[in-house]
Coordinates of C-alpha atoms in Angstrom, one line a residue:
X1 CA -84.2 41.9 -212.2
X2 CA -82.5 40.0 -214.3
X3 CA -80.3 43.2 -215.5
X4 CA -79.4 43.5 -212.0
X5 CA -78.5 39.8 -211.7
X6 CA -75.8 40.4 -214.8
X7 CA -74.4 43.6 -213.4
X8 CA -74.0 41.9 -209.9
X9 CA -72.4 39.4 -211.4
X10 CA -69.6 41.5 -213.8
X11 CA -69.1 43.1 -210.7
X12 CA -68.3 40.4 -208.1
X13 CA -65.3 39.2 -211.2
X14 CA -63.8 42.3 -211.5
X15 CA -63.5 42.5 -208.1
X16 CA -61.7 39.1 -208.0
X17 CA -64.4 37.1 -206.3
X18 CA -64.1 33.2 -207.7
X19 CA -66.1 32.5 -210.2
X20 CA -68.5 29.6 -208.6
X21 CA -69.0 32.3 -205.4
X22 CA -69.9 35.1 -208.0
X23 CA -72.4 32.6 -209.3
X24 CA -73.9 31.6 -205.9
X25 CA -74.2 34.8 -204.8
X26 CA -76.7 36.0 -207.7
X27 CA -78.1 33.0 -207.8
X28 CA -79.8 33.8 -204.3
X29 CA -80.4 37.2 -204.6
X30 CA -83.6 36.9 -206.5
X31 CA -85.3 35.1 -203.9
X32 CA -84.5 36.8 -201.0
X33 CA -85.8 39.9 -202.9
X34 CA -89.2 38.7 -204.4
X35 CA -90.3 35.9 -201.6
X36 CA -92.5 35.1 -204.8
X37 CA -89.5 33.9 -207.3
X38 CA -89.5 30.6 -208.0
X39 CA -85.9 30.0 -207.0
X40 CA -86.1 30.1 -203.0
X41 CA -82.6 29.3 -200.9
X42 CA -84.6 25.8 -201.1
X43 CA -84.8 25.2 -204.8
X44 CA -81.0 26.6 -205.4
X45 CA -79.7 24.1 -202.8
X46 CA -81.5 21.3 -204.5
X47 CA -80.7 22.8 -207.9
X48 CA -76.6 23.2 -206.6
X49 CA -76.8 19.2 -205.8
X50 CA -78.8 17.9 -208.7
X51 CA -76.5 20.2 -211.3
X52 CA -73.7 17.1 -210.1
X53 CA -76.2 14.3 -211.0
X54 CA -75.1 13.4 -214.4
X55 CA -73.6 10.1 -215.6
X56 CA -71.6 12.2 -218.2
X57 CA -69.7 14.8 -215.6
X58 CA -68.3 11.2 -213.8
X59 CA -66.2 11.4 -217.0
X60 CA -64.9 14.6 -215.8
X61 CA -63.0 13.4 -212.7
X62 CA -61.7 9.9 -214.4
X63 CA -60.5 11.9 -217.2
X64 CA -58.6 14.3 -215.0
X65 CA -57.1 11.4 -212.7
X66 CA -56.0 9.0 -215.9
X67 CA -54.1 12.4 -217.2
X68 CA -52.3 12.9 -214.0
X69 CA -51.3 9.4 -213.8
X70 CA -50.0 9.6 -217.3
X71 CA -48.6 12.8 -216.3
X72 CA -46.1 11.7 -213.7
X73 CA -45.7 8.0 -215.4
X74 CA -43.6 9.8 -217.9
X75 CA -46.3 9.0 -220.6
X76 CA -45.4 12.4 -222.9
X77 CA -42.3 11.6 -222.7
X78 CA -41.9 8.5 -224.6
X79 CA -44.5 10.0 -226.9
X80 CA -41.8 13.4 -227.9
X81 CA -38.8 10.6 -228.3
X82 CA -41.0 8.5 -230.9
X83 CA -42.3 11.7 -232.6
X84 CA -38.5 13.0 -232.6
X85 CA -37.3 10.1 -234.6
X86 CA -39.3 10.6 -237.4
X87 CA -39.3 14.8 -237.7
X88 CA -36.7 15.7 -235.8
X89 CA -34.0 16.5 -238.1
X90 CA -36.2 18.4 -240.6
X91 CA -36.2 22.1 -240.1
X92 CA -38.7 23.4 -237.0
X93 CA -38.6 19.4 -236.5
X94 CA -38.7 19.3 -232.3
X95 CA -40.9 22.4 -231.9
X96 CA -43.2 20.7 -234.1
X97 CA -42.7 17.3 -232.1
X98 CA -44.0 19.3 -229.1
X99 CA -47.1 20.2 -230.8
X100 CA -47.7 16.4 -232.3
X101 CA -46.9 15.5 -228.6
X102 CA -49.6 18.1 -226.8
X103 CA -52.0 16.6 -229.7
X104 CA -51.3 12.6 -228.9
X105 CA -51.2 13.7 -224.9
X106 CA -54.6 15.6 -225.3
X107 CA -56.3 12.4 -226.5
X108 CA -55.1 10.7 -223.2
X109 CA -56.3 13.2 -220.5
X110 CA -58.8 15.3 -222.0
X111 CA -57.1 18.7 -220.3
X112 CA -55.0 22.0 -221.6
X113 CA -53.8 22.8 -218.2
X114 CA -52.5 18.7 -217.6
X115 CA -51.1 18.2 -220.9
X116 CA -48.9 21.8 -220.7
X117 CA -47.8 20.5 -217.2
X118 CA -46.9 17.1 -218.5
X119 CA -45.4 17.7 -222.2
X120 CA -44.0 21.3 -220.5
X121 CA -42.1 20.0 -217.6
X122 CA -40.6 17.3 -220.1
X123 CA -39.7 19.6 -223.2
X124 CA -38.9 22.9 -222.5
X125 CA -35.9 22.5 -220.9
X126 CA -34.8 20.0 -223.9
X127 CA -35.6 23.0 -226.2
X128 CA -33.9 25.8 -224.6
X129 CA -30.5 23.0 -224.5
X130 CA -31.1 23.0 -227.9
X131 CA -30.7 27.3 -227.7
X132 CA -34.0 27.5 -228.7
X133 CA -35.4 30.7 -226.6
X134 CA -37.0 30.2 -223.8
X135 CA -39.7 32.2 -224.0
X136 CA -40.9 31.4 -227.6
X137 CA -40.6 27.4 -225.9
X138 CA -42.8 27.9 -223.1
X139 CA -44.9 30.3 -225.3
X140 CA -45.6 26.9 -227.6
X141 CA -46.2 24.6 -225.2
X142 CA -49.0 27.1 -223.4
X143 CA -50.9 27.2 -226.8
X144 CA -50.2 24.0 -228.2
X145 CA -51.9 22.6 -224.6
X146 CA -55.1 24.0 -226.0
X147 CA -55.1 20.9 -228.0
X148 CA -55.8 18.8 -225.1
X149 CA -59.9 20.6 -225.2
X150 CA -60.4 19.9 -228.7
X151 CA -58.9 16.5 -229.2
X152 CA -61.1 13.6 -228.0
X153 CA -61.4 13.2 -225.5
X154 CA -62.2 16.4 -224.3
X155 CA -63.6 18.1 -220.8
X156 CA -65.5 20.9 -222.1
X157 CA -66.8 19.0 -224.7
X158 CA -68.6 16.4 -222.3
X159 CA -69.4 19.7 -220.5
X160 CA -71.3 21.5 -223.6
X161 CA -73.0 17.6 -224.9
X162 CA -74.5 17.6 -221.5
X163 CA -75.6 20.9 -221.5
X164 CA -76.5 21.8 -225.1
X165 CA -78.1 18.2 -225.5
X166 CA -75.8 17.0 -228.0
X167 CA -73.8 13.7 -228.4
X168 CA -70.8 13.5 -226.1
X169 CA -69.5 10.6 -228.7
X170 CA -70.2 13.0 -231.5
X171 CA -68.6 16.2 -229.4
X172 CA -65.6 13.6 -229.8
X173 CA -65.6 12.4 -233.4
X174 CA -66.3 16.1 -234.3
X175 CA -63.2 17.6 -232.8
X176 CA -60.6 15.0 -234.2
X177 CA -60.7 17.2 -238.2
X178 CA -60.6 20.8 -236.2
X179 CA -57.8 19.5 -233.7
X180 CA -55.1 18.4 -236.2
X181 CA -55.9 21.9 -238.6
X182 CA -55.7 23.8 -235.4
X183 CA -51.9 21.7 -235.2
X184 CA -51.3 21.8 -238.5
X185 CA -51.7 25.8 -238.7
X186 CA -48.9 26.7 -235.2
X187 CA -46.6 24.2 -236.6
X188 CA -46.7 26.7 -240.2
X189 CA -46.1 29.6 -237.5
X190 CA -43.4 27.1 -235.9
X191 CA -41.9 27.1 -239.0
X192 CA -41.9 30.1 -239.7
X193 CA -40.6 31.7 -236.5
X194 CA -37.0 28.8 -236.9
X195 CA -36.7 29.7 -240.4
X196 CA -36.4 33.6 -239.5
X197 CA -34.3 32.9 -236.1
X198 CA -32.2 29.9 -236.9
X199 CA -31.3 26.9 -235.3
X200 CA -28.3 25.1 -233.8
X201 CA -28.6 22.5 -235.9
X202 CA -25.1 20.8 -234.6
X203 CA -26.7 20.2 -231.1
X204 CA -30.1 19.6 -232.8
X205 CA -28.2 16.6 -234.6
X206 CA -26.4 15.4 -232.0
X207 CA -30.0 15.0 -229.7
X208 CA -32.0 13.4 -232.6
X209 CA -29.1 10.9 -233.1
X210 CA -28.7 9.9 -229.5
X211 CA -33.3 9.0 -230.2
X212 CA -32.1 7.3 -233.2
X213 CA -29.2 5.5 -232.0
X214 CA -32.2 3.4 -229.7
X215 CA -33.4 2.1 -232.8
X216 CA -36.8 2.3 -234.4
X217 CA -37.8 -0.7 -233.0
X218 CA -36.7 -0.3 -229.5
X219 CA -38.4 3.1 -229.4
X220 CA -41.5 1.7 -231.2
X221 CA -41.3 -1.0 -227.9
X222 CA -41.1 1.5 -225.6
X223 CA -43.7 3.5 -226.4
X224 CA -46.1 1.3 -228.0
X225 CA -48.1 0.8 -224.8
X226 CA -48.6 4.7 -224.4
X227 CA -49.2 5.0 -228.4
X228 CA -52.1 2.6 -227.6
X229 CA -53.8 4.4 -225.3
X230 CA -55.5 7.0 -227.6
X231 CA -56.5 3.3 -229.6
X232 CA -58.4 2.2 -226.2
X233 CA -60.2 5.0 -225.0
X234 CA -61.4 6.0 -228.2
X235 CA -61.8 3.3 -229.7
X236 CA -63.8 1.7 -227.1
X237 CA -66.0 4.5 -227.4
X238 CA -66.5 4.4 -231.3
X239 CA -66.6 0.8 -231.4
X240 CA -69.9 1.1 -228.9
X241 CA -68.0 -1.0 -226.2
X242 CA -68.3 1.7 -224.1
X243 CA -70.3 5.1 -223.2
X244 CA -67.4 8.1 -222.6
X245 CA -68.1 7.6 -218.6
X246 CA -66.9 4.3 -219.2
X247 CA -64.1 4.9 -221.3
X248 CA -62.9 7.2 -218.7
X249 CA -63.0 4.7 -216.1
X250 CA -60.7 2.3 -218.5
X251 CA -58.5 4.8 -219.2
X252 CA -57.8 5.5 -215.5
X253 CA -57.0 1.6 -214.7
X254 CA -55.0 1.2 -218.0
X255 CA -53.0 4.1 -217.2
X256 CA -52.4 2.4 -213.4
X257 CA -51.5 -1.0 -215.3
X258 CA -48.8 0.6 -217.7
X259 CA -46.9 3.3 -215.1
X260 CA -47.3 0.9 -212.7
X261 CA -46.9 -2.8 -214.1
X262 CA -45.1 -1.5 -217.6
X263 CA -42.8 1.4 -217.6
X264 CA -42.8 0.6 -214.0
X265 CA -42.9 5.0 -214.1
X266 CA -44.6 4.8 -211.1
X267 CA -44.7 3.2 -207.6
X268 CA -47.5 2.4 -205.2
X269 CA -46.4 4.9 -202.6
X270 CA -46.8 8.0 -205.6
X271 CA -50.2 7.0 -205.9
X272 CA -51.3 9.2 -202.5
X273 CA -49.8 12.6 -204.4
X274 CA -51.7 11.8 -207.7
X275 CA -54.9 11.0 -206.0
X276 CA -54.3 13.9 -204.2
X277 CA -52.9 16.2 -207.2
X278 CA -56.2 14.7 -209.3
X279 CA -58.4 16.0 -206.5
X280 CA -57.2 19.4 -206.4
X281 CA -57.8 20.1 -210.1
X282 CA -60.9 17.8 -209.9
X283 CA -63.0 19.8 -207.2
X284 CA -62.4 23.1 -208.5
X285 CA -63.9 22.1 -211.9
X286 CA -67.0 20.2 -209.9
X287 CA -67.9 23.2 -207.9
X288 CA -68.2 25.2 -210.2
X289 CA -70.1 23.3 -212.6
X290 CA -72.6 22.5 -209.6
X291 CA -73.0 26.5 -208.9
X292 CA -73.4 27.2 -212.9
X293 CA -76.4 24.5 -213.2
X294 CA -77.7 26.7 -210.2
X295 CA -77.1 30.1 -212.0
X296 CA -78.5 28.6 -215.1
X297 CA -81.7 28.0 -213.8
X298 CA -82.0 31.0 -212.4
X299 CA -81.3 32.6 -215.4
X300 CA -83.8 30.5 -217.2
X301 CA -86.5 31.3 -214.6
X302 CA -85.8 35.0 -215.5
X303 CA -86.0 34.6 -218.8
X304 CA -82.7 36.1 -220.2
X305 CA -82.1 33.2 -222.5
X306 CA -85.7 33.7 -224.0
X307 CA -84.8 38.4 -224.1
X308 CA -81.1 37.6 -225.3
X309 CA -82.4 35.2 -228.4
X310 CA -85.6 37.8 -229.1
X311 CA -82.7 40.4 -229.3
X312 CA -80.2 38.4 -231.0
X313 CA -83.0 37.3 -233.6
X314 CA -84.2 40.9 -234.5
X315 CA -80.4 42.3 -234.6
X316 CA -78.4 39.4 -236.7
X317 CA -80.6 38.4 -240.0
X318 CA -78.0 36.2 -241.8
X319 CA -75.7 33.4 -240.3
X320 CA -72.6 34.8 -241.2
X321 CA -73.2 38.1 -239.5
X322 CA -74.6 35.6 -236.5
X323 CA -71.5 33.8 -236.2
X324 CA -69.4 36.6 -236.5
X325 CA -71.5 38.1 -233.5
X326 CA -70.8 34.9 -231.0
X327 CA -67.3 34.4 -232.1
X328 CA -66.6 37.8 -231.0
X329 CA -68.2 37.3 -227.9
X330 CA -66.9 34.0 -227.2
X331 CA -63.7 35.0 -227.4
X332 CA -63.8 38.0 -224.8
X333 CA -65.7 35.9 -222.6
X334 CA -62.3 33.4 -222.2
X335 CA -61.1 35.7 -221.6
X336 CA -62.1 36.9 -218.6
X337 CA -63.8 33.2 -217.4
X338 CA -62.7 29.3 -217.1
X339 CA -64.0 27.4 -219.8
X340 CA -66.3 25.2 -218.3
X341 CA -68.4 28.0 -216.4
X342 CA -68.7 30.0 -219.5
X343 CA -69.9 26.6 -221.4
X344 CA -72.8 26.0 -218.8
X345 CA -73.3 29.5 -218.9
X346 CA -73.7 30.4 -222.4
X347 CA -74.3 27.0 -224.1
X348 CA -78.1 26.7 -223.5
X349 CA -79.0 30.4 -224.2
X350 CA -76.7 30.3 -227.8
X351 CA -77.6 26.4 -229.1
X352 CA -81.3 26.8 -229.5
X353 CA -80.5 30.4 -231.5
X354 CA -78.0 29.1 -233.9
X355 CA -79.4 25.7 -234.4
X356 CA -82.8 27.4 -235.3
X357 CA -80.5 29.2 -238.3
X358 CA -79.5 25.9 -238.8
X359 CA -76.1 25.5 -237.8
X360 CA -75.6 22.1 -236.6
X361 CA -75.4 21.8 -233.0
X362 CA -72.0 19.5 -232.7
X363 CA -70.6 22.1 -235.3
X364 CA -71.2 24.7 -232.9
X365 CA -70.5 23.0 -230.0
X366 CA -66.4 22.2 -231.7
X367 CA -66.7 26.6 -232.9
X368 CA -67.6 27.3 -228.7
X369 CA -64.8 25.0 -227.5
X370 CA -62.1 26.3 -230.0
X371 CA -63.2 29.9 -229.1
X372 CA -62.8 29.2 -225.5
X373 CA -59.4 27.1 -226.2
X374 CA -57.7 30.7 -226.9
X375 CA -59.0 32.1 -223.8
X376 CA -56.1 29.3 -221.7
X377 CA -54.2 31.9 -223.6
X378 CA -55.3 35.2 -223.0
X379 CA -55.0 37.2 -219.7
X380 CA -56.3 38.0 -217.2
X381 CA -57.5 34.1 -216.7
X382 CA -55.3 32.2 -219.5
X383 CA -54.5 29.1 -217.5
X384 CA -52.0 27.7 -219.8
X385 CA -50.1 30.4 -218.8
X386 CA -50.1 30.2 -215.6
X387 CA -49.0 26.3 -215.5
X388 CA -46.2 27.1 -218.1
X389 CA -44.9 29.9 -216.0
X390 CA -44.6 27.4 -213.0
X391 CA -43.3 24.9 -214.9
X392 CA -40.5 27.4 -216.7
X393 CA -40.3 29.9 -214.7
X394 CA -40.9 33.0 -217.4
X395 CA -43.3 35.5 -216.3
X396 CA -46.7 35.2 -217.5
X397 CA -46.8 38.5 -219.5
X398 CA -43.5 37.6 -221.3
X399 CA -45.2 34.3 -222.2
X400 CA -48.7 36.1 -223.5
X401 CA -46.5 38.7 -225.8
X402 CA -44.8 35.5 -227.2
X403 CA -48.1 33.6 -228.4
X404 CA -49.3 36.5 -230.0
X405 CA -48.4 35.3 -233.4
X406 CA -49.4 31.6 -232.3
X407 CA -53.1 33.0 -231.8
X408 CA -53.3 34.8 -234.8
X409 CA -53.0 31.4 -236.5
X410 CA -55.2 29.6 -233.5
X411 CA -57.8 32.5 -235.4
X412 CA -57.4 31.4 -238.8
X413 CA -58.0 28.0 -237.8
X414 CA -61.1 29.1 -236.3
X415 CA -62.4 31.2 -239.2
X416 CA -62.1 28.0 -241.3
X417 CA -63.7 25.7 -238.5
X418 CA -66.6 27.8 -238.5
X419 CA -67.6 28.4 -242.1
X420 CA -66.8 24.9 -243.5
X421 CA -69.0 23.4 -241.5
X422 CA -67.7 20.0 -243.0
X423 CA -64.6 20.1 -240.8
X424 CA -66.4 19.0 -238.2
X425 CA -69.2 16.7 -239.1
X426 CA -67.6 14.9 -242.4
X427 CA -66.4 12.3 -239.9
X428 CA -70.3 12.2 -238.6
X429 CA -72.0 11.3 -242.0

């Protein structure tokens, strides 16, 4: 049965049905076959309702409406001008700004697909006035977004902590080493790629000075209160003032105070469309992650998780070759599915395998999260691609072509995040 249950389900996606109906559909079909199974219409609909009851996944929507708010207050904005000052006249300087600026705006909302849509809509077109081309632009800004899953806070890592039975504050404290390597590497690539293509450093100039000509202390003013938010939410949450639910909440009211009250970024009356804008990427996210607890059990009841770690067990000896093994998979599998279905998914069948060859379970929590990072990449799902095409207008293939040689350093990011362990729990000791 459960052989069918996979097939079923690899079918209903390549047939393009979403991913939370391909879930619900297999879920059921158990139980109407064998009256006997366990997981009756009954159980899945309590099962569908009870996968929501988690104080951790209320950090989901809070996350998801602070970063729209941020978003449209013009909160990456202020963040690229400070970064400018400093690195913007060295060579690659404002490419790499835009990665620095993904990385600070990933530690306010938590999301790829928000912080591409907020740093993207602000610093693509400043790039391609600067005759940078257009494509390699939006081709950065799509992977550079993956930042905002791997810098605390972090969506899919509440997702997998809640799932795998892990820390959510150590999810967090564990991605902070992994994020700025993962940075540090596409900013060598950025580099690179100016260093072989050239700049117009004339214009380049003549944009930096305009940022400079504010002053380092007016900038420093005017975007001190957005600066300060990474401070408050994490800090709140490292400090024990607050559990990440909480944090979430704050972050949603501080962002209200400084677009609002502050920068004054945003009135009253906007409020409706980013309530309603949060919403639309909220529900999405929440249905499936209802459907997946569903499917999960179901699986669970059928025993695949118990089969697949007999199998995996009596085919991969040594941890290396294990790793090897679930990166490759991991990566194929974000490729074809969202992040957080493939987390609730896979997380509970793969954490009590590895852990048992001792691999720490917030070290491969950060290794499932950076695999699944690329997949906003990658076709045929690659999300960041999709909101950097709307927000540039370059089709999405052009845009995959382009961040090729970006994911090729994503990967040797990766390799070292998963055999030096250390990367990710030296801040935990």
């Amino acid at each position: 049965m459960s052989a069918i249950v996979l097939i079923l389900f690899v079918l209903l996606i390549i047939i393009s049905i979403p991913i939370a109906s391909s879930m619900g559909i297999v879920s059921f079909i158990p139980g109407l076959v064998d009256k006997t199974f366990a997981a009756n219409p009954v159980f899945l609909i309590r099962s569908i309702i009870s996968s929501l009851d988690s104080v951790p996944y209320l950090a989901i929507p809070m996350f998801i409406l602070s970063g729209t708010i941020m978003s449209k207050g013009a909160i990456s904005e202020k963040l690229f001008d400070f970064i400018s000052y400093f690195i913007g006249k060295k060579r690659a300087g404002l490419p790499c700004a835009v990665i620095v600026t993904c990385l600070f705006f990933g530690a306010l909302s938590g999301s790829a697909t928000a912080t591409v849509a907020a740093v993207g809509s602000m610093t693509i077109p400043v790039l391609v006035a600067l005759n940078y081309d257009k494509v390699f632009a939006t081709a950065l800004v799509a992977v550079a977004g993956g930042l905002g899953v791997i810098i605390p806070p972090s969506i899919p890592m509440i997702v997998y902590a809640t799932v795998a039975g892990v820390s959510v504050g150590d999810m967090f404290v564990g991605g902070i080493i992994p994020g700025f390597l993962i940075a540090f590497c596409l900013m060598v690539y950025t580099y690179y790629y100016c260093r072989k293509h050239g700049e117009d450093r004339a214009r380049i100039d003549e944009v930096v000075d305009k940022i400079r000509a504010k002053g380092l202390w007016t900038l420093f003013k005017d975007s001190f209160w957005a600066l300060l938010t990474p401070v408050i939410i994490l800090g709140s949450i490292y400090g024990g003032l607050a559990t990440p639910t909480e944090a979430a909440v704050i972050s949603v009211f501080y962002s209200l105070i400084v677009s609002l009250l502050i920068y004054k970024s945003l009135r009253f009356k906007d409020l409706i469309g980013v309530f309603k804008e949060s919403v639309e990427y909220c529900l999405p996210a929440l249905i499936i992650l209802a459907m997946a607890g569903a499917f999960a059990r179901v699986l669970a009841l059928l025993q695949l998780p118990q089969s697949l770690g007999i199998w995996i067990g009596n085919t991969f000896t040594s941890k290396i070759a294990l790793l090897i093994a679930i990166n490759i998979f991991l990566l194929f599998l974000g490729m074809v599915m969202d992040t957080t279905p493939a987390i609730v998914i896979v997380a509970p069948i793969l954490a009590p395998i590895v852990t048992s060859m001792g691999v720490d379970g917030v070290h491969f929590g950060i290794i499932t999260v950076v695999n699944l990072a690329i997949g906003f990449v990658t076709p045929p799902i690659g999300t960041n691609l999709f909101v950097a095409s709307s927000v540039s207008g370059v089709e999405v293939l052009q845009i995959a072509k382009k961040a090729i040689p970006f994911l090729l350093f994503f990967l040797i990011a990766l390799i070292l995040i998963t055999y030096i362990p250390e990367l990710s729990t030296m801040l935990l000791k």
